[in-house]
PDB file of C-alpha atoms in Angstrom:
ATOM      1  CA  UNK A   1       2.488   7.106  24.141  1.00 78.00           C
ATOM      2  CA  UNK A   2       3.470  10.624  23.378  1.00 86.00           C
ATOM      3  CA  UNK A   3       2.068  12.538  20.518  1.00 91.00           C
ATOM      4  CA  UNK A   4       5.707  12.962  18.873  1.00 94.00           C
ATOM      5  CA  UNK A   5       6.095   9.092  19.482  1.00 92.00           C
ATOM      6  CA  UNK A   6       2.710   8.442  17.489  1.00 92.00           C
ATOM      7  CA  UNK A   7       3.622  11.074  14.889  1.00 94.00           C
ATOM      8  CA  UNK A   8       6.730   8.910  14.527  1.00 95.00           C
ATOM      9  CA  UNK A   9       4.836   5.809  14.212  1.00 94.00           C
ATOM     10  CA  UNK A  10       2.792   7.127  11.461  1.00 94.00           C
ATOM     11  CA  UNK A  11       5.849   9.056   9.531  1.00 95.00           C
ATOM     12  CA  UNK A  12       7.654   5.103   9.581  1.00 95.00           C
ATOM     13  CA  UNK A  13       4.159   3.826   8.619  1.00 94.00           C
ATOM     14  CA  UNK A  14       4.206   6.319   5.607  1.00 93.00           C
ATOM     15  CA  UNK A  15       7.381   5.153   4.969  1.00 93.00           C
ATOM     16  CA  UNK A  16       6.836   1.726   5.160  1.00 93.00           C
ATOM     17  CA  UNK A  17       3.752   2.408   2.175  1.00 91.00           C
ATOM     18  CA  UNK A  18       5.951   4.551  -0.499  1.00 91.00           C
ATOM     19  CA  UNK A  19       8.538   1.584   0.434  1.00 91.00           C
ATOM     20  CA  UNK A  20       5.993  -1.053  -0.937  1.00 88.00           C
ATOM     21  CA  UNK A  21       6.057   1.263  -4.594  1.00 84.00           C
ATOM     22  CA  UNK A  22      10.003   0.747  -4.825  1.00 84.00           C
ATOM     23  CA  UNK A  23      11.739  -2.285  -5.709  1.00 80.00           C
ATOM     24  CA  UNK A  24      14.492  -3.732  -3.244  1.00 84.00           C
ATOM     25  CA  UNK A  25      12.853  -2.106  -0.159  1.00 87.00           C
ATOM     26  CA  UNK A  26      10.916  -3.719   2.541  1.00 92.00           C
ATOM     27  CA  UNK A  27       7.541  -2.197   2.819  1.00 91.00           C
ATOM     28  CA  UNK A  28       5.331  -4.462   4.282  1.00 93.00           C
ATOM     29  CA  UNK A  29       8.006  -5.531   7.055  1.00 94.00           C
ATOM     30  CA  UNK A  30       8.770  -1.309   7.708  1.00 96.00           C
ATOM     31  CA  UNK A  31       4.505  -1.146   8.156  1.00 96.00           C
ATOM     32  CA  UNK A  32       4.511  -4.367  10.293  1.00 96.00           C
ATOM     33  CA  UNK A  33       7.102  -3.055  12.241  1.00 96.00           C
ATOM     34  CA  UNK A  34       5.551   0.198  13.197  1.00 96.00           C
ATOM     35  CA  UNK A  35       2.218  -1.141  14.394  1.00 96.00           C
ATOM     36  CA  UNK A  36       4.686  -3.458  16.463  1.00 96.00           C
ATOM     37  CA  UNK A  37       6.488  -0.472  17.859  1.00 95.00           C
ATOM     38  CA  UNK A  38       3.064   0.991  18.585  1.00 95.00           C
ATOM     39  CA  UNK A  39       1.601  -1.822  20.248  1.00 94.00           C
ATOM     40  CA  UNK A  40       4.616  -2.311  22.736  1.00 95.00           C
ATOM     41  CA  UNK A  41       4.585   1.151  23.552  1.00 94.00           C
ATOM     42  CA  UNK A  42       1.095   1.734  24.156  1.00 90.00           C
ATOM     43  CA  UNK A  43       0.120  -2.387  25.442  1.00 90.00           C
ATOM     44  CA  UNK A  44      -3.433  -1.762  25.612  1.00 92.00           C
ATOM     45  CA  UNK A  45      -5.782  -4.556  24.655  1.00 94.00           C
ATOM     46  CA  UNK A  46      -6.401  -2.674  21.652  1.00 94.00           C
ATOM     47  CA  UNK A  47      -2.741  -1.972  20.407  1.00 94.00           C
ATOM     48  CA  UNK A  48      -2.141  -5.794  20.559  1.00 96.00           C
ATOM     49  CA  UNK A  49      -5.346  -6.612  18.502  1.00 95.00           C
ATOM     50  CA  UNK A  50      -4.215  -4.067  15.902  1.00 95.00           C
ATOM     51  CA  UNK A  51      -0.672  -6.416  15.848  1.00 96.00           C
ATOM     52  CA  UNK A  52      -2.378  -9.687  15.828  1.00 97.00           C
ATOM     53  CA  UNK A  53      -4.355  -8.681  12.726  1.00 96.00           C
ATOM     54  CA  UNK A  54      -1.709  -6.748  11.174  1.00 96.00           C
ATOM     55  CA  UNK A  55       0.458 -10.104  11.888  1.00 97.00           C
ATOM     56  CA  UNK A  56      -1.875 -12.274  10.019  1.00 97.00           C
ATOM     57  CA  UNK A  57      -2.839 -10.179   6.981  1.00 95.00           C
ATOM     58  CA  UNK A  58       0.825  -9.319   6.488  1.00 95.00           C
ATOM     59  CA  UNK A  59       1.371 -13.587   6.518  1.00 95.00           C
ATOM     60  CA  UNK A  60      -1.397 -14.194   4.439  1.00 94.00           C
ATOM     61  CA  UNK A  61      -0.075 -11.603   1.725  1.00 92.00           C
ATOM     62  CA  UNK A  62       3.446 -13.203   2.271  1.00 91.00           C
ATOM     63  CA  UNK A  63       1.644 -16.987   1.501  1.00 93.00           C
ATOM     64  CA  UNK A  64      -0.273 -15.197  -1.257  1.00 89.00           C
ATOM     65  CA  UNK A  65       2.531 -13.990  -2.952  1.00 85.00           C
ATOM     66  CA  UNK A  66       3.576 -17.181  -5.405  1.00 84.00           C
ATOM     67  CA  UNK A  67       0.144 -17.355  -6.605  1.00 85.00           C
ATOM     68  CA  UNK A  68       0.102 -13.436  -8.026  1.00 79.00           C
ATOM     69  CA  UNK A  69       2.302 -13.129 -11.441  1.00 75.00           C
ATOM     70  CA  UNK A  70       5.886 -11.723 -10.158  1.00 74.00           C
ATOM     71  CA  UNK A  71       6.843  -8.298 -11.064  1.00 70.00           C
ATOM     72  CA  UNK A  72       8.133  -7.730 -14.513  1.00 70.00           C
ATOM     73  CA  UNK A  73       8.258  -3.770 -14.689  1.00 62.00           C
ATOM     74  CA  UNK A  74      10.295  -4.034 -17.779  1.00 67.00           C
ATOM     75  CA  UNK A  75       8.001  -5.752 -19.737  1.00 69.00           C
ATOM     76  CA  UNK A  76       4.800  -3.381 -19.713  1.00 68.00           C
ATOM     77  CA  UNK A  77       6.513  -1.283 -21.685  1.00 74.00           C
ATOM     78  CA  UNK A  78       5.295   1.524 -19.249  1.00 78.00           C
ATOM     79  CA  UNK A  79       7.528   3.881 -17.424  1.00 84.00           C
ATOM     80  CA  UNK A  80       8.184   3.111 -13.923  1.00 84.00           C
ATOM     81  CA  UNK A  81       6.859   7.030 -13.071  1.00 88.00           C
ATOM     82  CA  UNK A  82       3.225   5.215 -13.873  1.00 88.00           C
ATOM     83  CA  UNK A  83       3.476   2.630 -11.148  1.00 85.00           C
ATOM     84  CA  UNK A  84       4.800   5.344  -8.611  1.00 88.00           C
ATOM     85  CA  UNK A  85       1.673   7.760  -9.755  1.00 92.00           C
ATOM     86  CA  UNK A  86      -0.620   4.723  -8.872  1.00 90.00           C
ATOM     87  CA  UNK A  87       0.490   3.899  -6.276  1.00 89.00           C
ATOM     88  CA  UNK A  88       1.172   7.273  -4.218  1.00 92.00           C
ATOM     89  CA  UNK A  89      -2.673   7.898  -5.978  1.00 93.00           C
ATOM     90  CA  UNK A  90      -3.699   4.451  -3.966  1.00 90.00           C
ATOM     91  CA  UNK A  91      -2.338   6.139  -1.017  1.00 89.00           C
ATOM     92  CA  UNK A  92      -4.308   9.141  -0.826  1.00 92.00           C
ATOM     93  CA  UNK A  93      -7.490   7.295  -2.124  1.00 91.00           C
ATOM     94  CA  UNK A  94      -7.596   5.029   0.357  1.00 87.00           C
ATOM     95  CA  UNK A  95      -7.897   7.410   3.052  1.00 86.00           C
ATOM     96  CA  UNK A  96     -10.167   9.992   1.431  1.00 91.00           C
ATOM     97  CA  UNK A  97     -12.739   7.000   0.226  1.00 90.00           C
ATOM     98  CA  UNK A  98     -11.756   4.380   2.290  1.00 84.00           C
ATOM     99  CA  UNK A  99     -10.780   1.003   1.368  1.00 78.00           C
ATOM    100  CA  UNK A 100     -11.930   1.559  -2.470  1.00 87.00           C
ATOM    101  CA  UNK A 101     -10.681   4.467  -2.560  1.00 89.00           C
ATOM    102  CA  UNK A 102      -7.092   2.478  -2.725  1.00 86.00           C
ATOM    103  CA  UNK A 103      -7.848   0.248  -5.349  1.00 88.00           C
ATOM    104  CA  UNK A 104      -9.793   2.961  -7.575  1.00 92.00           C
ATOM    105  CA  UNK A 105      -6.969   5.741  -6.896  1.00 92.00           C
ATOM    106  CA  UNK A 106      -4.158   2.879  -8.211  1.00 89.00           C
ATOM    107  CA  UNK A 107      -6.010   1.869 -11.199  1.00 91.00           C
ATOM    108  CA  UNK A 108      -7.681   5.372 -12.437  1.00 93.00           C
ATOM    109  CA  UNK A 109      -3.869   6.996 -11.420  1.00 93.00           C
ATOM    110  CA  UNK A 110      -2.388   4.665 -13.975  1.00 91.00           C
ATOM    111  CA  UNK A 111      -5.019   4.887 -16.585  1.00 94.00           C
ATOM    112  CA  UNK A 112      -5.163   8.653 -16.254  1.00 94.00           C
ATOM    113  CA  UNK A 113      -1.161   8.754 -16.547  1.00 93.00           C
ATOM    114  CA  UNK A 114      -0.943   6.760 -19.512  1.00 91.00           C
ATOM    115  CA  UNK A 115      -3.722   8.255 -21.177  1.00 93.00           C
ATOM    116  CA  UNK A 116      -1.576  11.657 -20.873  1.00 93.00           C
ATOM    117  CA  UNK A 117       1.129   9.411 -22.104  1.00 91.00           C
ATOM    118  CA  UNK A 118      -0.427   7.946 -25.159  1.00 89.00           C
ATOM    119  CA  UNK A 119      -3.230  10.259 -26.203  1.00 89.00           C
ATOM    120  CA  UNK A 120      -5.812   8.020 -26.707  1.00 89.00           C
ATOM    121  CA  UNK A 121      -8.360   5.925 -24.697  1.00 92.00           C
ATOM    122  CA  UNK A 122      -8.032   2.628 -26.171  1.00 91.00           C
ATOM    123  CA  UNK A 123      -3.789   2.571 -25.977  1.00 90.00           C
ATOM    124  CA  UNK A 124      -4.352   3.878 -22.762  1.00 90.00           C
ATOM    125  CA  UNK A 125      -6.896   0.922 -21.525  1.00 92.00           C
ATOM    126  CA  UNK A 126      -3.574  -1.222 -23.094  1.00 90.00           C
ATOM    127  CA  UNK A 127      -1.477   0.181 -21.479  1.00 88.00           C
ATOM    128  CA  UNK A 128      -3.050  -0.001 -17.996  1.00 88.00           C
ATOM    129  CA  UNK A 129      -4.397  -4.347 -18.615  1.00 88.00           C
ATOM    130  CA  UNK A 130      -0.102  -4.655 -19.442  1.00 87.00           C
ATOM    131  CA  UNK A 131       0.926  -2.784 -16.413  1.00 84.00           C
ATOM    132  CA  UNK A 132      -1.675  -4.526 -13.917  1.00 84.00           C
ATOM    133  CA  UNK A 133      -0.169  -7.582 -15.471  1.00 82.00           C
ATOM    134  CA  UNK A 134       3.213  -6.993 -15.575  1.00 80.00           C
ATOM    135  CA  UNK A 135       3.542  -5.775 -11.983  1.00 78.00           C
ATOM    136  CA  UNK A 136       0.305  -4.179 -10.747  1.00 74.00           C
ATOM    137  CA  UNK A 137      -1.666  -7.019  -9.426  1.00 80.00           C
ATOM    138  CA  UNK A 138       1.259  -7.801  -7.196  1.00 81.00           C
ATOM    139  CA  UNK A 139       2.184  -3.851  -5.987  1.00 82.00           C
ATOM    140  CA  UNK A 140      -1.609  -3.456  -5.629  1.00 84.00           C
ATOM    141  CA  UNK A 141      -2.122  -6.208  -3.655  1.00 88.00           C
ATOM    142  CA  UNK A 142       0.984  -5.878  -1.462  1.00 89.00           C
ATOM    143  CA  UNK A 143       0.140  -1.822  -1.068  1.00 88.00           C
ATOM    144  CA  UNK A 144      -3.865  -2.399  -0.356  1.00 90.00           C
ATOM    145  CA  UNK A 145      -2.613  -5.120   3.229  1.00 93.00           C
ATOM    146  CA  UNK A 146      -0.296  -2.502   3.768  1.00 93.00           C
ATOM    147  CA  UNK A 147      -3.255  -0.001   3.500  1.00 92.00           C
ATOM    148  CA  UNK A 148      -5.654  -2.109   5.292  1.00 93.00           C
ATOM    149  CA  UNK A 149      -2.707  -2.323   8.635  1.00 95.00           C
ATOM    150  CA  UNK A 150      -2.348   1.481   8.551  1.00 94.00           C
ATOM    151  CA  UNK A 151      -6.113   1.958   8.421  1.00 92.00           C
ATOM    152  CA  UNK A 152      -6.370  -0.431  11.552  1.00 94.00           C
ATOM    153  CA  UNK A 153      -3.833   1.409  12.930  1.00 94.00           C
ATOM    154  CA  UNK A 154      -5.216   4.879  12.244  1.00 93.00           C
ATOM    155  CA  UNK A 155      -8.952   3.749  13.621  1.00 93.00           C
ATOM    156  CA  UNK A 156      -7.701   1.987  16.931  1.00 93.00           C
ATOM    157  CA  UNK A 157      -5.826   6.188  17.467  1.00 92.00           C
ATOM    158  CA  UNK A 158      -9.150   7.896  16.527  1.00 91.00           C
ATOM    159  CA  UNK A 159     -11.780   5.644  18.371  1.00 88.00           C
ATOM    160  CA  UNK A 160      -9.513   3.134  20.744  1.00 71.00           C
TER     161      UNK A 160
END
């Protein structure tokens, strides 16, 4: 595979992870197919491990779904701009410490917005327990497989 053909890859990947932040767009199925792009290209042994696992994490968050509360962004009374923060702060966190990086990035992002929002501590520790309720558990979830497939992705380039 060509390096403009894996920069591609990773720019739909990319996409495929600010998707999973906005309502009404597919995400998780725009990350999926990627890796899937990437593994028929490049059909080493490798490539089609990265799909098989990407393939079962992204069911397993699919059958997981109904069990997380749905997302209500309305109802945390919290601008959407605070969800978007998080989650582009997930992003970036997951890759510079990875894997808790992601989780820590989404959660201190949100806190850290509010808190600029609000003024205080305690309304913003309120305000981030009624966003992770209202639609965080869900976007974090959803974001942190998507996170987890691009990371896969990312370590089969660098050491496969």
């Amino acid at each position: 595979m060509s390096v403009w053909q894996l920069v591609a890859v990773g720019l739909v990947m990319l996409l495929g992870l600010v998707g999973v932040l906005l309502p009404g767009v597919p995400g998780q199925a725009i990350v999926w197919a990627a890796v899937l792009w990437w593994a028929l290209t490049d059909m080493t042994p490798t490539a089609w491990g990265v799909l098989i696992g990407a393939t079962a994490l992204m069911l397993l968050n699919q059958a997981l779904k109904p069990l997380l509360p749905p997302r209500r962004p309305g109802e945390s009374g919290a601008p959407r701009r605070t969800v978007m923060i998080g989650g582009v702060a997930g992003i970036v966190g997951f890759f510079v410490v990875p894997v808790v990086g992601g989780i820590a990035g989404f959660v201190g992002a949100i806190y850290g917005t509010e808190r600029l929002r609000l003024g205080s501590r305690g309304a913003a520790w309120t305000s981030v327990r009624s966003v992770m309720r209202a639609t965080g558990y869900a976007t974090l979830v959803e974001l942190f497989a998507c996170l987890l497939v691009a990371g896969a992705w990312l370590g089969a380039l660098l050491w496969g």
